[in-house]
CSV table of C-alpha atoms and ligand atoms in Angstrom, one decimal:
chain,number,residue,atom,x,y,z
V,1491,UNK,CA,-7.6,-18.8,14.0
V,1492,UNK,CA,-7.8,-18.0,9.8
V,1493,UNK,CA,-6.7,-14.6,9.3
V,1494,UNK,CA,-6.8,-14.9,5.6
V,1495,UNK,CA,-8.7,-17.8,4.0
V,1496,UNK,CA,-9.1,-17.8,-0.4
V,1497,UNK,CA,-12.3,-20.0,-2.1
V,1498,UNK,CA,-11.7,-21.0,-5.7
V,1499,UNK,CA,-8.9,-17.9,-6.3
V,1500,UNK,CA,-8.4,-17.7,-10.0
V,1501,UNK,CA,-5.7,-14.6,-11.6
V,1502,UNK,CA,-5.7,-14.7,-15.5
V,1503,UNK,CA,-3.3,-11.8,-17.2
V,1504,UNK,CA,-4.2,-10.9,-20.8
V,1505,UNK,CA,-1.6,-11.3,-23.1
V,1506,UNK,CA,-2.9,-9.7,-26.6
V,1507,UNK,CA,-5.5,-12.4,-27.3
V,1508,UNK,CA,-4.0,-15.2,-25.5
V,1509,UNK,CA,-5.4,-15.1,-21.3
V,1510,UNK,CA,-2.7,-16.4,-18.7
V,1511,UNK,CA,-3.7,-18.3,-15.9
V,1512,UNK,CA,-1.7,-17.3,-13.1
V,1513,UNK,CA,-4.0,-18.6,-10.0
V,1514,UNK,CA,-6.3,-21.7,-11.1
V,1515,UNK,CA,-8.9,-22.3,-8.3
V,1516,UNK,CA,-7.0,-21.7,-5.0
V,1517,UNK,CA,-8.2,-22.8,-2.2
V,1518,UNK,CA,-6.5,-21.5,1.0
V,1519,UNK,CA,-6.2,-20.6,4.9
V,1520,UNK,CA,-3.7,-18.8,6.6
V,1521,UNK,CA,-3.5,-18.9,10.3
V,1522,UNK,CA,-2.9,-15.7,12.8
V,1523,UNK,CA,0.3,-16.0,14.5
V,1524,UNK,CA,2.0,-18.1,11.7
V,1525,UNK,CA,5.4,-17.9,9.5
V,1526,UNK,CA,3.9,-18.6,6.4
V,1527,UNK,CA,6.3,-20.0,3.9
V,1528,UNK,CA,5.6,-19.8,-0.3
V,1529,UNK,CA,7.7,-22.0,-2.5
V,1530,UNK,CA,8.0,-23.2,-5.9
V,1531,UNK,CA,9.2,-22.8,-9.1
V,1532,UNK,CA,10.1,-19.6,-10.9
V,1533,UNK,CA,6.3,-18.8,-12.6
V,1534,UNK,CA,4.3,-20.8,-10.7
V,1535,UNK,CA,2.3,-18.1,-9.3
V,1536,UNK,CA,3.5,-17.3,-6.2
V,1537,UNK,CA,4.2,-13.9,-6.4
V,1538,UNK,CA,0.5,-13.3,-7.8
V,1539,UNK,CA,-1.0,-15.4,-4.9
V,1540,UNK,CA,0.7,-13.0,-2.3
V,1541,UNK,CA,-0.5,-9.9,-4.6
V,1542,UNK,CA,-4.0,-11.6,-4.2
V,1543,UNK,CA,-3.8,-12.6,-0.5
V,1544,UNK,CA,-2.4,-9.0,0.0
V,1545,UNK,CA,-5.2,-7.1,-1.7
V,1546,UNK,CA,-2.9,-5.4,-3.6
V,1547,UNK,CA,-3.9,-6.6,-6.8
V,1548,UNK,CA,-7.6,-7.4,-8.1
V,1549,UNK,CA,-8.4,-11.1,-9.0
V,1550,UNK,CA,-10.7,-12.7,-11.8
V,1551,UNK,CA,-12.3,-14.5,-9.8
V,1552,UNK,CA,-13.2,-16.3,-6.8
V,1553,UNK,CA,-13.6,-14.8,-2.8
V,1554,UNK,CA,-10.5,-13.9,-0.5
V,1555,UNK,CA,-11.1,-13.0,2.9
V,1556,UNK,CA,-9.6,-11.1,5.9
V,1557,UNK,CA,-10.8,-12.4,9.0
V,1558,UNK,CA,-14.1,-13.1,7.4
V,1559,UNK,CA,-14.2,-9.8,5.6
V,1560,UNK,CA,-14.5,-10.0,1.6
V,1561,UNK,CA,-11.8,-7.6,0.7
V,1562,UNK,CA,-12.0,-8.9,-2.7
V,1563,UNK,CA,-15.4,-6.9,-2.7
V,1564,UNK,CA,-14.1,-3.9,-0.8
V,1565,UNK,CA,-14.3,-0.5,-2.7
V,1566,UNK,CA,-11.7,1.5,-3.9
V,1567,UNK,CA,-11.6,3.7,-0.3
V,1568,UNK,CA,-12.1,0.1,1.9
V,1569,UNK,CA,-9.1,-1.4,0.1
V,1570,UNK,CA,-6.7,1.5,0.1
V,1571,UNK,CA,-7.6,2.1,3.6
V,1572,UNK,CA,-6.8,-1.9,4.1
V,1573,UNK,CA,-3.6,-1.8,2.4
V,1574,UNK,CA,-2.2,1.0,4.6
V,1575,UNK,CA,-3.2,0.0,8.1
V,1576,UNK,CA,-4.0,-4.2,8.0
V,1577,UNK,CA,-0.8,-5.2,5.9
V,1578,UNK,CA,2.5,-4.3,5.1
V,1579,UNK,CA,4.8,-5.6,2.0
V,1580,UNK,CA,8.5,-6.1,1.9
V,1581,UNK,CA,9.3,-6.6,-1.6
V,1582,UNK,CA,12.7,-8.5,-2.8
V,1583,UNK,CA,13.8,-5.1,-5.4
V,1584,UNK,CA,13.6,-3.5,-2.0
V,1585,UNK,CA,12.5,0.3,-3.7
V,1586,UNK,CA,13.2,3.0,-1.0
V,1587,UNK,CA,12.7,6.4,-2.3
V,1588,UNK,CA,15.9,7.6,-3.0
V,1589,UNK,CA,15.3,11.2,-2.1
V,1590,UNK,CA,14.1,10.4,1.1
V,1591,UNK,CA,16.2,9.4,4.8
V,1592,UNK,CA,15.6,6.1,5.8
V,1593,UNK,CA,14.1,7.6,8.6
V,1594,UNK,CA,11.5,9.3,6.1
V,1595,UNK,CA,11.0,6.1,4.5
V,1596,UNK,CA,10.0,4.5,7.4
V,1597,UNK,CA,7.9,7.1,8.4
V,1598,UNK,CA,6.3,7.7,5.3
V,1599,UNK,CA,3.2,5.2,5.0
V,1600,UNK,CA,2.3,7.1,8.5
V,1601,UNK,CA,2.2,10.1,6.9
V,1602,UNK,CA,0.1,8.2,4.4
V,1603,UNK,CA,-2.2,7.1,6.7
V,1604,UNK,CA,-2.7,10.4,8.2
V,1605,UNK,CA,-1.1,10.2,11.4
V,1606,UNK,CA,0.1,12.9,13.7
V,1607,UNK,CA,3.5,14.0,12.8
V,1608,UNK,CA,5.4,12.9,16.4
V,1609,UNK,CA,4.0,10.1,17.1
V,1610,UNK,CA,5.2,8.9,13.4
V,1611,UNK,CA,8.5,9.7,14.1
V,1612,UNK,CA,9.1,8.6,17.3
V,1613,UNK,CA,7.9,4.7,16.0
V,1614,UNK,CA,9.8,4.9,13.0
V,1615,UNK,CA,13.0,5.6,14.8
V,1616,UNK,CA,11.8,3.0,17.3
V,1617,UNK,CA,12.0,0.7,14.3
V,1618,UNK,CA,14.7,1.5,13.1
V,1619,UNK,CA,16.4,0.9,16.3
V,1620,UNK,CA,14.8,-2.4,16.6
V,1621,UNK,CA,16.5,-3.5,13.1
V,1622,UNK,CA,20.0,-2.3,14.0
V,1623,UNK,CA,20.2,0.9,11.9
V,1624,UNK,CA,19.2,3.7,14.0
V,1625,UNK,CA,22.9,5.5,13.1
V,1626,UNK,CA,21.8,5.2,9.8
V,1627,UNK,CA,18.3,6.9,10.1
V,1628,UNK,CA,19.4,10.3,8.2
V,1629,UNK,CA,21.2,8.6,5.2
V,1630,UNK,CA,19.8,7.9,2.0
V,1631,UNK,CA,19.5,4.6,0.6
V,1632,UNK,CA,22.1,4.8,-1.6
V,1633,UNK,CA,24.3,5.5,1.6
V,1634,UNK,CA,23.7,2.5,3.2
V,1635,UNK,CA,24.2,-1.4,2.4
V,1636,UNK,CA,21.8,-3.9,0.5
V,1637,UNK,CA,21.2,-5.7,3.6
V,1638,UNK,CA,20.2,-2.4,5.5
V,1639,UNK,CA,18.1,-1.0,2.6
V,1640,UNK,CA,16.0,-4.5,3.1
V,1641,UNK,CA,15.8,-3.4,7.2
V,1642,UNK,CA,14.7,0.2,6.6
V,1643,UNK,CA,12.0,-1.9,3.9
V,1644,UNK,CA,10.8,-4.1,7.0
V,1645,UNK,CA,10.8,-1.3,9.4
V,1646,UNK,CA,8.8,0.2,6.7
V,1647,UNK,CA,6.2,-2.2,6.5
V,1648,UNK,CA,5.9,-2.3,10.0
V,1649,UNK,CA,5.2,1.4,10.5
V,1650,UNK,CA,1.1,1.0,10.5
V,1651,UNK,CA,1.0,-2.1,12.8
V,1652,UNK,CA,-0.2,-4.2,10.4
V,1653,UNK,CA,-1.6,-7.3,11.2
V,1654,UNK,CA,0.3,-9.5,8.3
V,1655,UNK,CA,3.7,-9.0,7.0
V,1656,UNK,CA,3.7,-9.9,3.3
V,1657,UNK,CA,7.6,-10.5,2.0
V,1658,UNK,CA,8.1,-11.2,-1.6
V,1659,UNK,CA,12.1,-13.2,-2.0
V,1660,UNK,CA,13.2,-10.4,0.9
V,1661,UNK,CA,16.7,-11.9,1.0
V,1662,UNK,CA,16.6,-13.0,-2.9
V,1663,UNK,CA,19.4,-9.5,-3.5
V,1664,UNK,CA,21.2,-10.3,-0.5
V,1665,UNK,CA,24.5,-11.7,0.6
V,1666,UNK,CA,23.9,-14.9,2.8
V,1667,UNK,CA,25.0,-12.9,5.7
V,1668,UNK,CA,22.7,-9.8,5.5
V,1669,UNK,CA,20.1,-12.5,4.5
V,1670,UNK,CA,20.6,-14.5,7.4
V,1671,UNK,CA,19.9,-11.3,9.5
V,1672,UNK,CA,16.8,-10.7,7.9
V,1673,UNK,CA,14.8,-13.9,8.1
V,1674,UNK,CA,16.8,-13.8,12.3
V,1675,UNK,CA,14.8,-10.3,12.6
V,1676,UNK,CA,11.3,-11.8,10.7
V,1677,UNK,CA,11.4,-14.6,13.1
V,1678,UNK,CA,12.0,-12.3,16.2
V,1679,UNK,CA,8.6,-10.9,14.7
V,1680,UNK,CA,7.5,-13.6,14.4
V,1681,UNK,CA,7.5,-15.0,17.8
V,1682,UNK,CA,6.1,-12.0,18.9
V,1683,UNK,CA,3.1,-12.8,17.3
V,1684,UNK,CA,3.1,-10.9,14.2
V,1685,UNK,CA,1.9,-13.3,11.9
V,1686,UNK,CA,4.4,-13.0,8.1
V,1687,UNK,CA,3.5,-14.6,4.6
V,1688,UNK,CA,7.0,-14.9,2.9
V,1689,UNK,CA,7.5,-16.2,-0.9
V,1690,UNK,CA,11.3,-17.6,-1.2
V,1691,UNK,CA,13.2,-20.0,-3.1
V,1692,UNK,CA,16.0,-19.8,-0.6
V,1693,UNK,CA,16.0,-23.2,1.6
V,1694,UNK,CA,17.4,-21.7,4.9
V,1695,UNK,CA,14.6,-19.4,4.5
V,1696,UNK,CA,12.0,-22.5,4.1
V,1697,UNK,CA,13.3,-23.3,7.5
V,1698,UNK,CA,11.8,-20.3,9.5
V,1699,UNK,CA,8.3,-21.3,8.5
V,1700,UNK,CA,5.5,-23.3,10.9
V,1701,UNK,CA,3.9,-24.3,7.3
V,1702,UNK,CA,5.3,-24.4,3.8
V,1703,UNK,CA,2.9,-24.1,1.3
V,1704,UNK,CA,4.7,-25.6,-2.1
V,1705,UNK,CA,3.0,-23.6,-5.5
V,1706,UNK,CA,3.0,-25.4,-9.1
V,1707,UNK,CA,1.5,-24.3,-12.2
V,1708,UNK,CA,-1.2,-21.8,-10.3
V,1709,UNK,CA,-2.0,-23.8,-7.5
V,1710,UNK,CA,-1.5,-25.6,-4.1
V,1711,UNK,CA,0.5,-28.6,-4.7
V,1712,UNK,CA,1.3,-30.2,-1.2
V,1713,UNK,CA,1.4,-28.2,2.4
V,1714,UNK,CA,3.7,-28.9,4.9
V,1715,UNK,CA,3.1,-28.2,8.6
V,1716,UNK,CA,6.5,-27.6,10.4
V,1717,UNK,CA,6.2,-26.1,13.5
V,1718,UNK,CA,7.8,-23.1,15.3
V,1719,UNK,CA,11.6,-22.6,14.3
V,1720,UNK,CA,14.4,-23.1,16.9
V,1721,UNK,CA,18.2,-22.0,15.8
V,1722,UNK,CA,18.7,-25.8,17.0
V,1723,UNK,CA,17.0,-27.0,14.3
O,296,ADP,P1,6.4,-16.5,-9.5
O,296,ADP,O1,6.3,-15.5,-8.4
O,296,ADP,O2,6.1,-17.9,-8.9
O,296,ADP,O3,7.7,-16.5,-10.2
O,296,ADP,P2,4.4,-15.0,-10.8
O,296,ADP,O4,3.2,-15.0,-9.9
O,296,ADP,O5,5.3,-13.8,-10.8
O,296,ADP,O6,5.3,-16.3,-10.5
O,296,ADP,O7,4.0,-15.3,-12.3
O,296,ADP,C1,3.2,-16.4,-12.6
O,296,ADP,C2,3.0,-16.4,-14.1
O,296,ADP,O8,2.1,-15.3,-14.4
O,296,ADP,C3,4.2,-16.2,-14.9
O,296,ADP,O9,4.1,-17.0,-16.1
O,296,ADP,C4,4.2,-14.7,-15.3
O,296,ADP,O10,4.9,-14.5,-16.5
O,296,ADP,C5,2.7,-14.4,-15.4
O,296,ADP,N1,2.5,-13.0,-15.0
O,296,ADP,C6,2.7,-12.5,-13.8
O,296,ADP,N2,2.3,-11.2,-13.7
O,296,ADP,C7,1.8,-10.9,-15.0
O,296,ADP,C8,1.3,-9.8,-15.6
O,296,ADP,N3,1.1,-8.6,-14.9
O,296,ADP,N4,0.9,-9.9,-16.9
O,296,ADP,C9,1.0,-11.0,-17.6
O,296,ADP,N5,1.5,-12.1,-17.0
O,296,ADP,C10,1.9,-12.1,-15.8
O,297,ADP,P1,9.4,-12.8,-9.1
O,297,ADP,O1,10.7,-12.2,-8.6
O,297,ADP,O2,8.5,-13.2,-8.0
O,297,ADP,O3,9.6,-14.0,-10.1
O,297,ADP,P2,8.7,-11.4,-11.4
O,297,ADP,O4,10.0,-10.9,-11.8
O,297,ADP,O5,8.1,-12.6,-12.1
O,297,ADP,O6,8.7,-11.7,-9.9
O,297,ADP,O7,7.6,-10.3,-11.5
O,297,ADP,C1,7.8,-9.0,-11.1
O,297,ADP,C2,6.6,-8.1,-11.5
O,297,ADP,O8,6.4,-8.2,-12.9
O,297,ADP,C3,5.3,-8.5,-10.9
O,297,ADP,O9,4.6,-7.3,-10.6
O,297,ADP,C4,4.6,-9.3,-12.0
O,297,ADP,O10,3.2,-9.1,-11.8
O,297,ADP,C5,5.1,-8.6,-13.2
O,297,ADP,N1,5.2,-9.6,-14.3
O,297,ADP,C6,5.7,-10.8,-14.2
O,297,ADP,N2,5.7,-11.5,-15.4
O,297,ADP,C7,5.0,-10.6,-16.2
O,297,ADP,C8,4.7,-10.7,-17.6
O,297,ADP,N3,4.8,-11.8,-18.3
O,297,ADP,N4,4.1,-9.6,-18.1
O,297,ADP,C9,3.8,-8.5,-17.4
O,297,ADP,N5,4.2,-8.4,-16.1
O,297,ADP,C10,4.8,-9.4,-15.5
């Protein structure tokens, strides 16, 4: 089943005079239940396609769709409300508030969404149990390691139930270790059902996807169906 599908995508950036071309005609699906892997070349787009895919940035032009909805058309209310409940983001710089717990971290895009105040809190400990940090739910980021600042990020995302998991390089600022336990707890997602887009440049992390979808130069340039990942592998 297409969750998200893109006709003719195109992302220019103005720079002074000059327009960049960033996405040049994609044409894309992206199937429910899938481990959707990004690759290619630094500047070849593919954090813009995720920022388009995502809704969280406009495009030039071109359709993008959401199980046959035109988000790209959605106004400024349908798209916040879309970014806070239909998708959550995991970005490789991580970004926590600093001020806040992780626990209030998590909790926050609830809060956001305007959810009652228990039933927040109880999930976001939930999730932070799931990732292994529940000891750490009242420190601040700065209290805690790389590897479980990128956990609280994930549990984060997860808060609203979203329906895709969008992760920009998540282990790019990780040790191979604490990265390895990320892309073990996307997977474990994963086969759960939840379906995760993930940009990387990180080969062991190419391995957890069903399809690898390589980017060059603003566009699809091969797509690679894989499979579901097995630690056998
Ligand atoms: P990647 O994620 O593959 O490294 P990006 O999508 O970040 O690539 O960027 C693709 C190209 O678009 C790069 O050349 C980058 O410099 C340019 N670009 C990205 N975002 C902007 C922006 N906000 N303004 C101008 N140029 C941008
Ligand atoms: P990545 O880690 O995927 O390569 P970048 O470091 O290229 O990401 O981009 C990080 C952020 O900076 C993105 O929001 C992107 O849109 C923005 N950006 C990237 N290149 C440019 C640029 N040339 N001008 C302005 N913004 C840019």
């Amino acid at each position: 089943v297409v969750i998200i599908e893109a006709v003719n995508l195109c992302k220019s950036y103005s720079m002074g005079t000059e327009q960049f071309h960033a996405a040049k005609g994609v044409n894309l699906q992206l199937y429910e239940g899938d481990f959707t892997v990004i690759m290619g070349s630094s500047g070849s787009g593919k954090s813009t396609l995720l920022y388009l895919l995502s809704g969280l940035d406009t495009i030039t032009s071109g359709e993008v769709y959401f199980k046959g909805q035109r988000i790209d058309q959605y106004s400024e209310k349908e798209i916040t409300d879309f970014r806070s409940n239909k998708i959550g983001y995991v970005y490789q710089s991580i970004n926590l508030i600093p001020d806040f717990t992780l626990l209030e971290n998590v909790a926050f895009p609830g809060y956001v969404a305007g959810r009652g105040k228990s039933e927040i809190n109880i999930q976001a400990m939930t999730l932070l149990q799931m990732m292994g940090i529940a000891e750490q739910a009242d420190r601040l980021p700065s209290q805690v390691s790389g590897g479980q600042q990128q956990r609280a990020a994930i549990a984060r995302a997860l808060i609203n139930s979203p329906e895709v998991i969008f992760a920009d390089e998540p282990t790019g600022a990780l040790s191979q270790e604490q990265g390895t336990i990320i892309l073990d707890i996307l997977t474990e997602m994963n086969q759960k059902s939840q379906s995760i887009v993930m940009v990387t440049h990180d080969i062991k992390a190419a391995c957890r996807a069903d399809r690898l979808i390589l980017v060059k130069d603003g566009n699809i340039d091969g797509i690679l169906e894989l499979g579901k990942y097995s630690p056998d592998q």
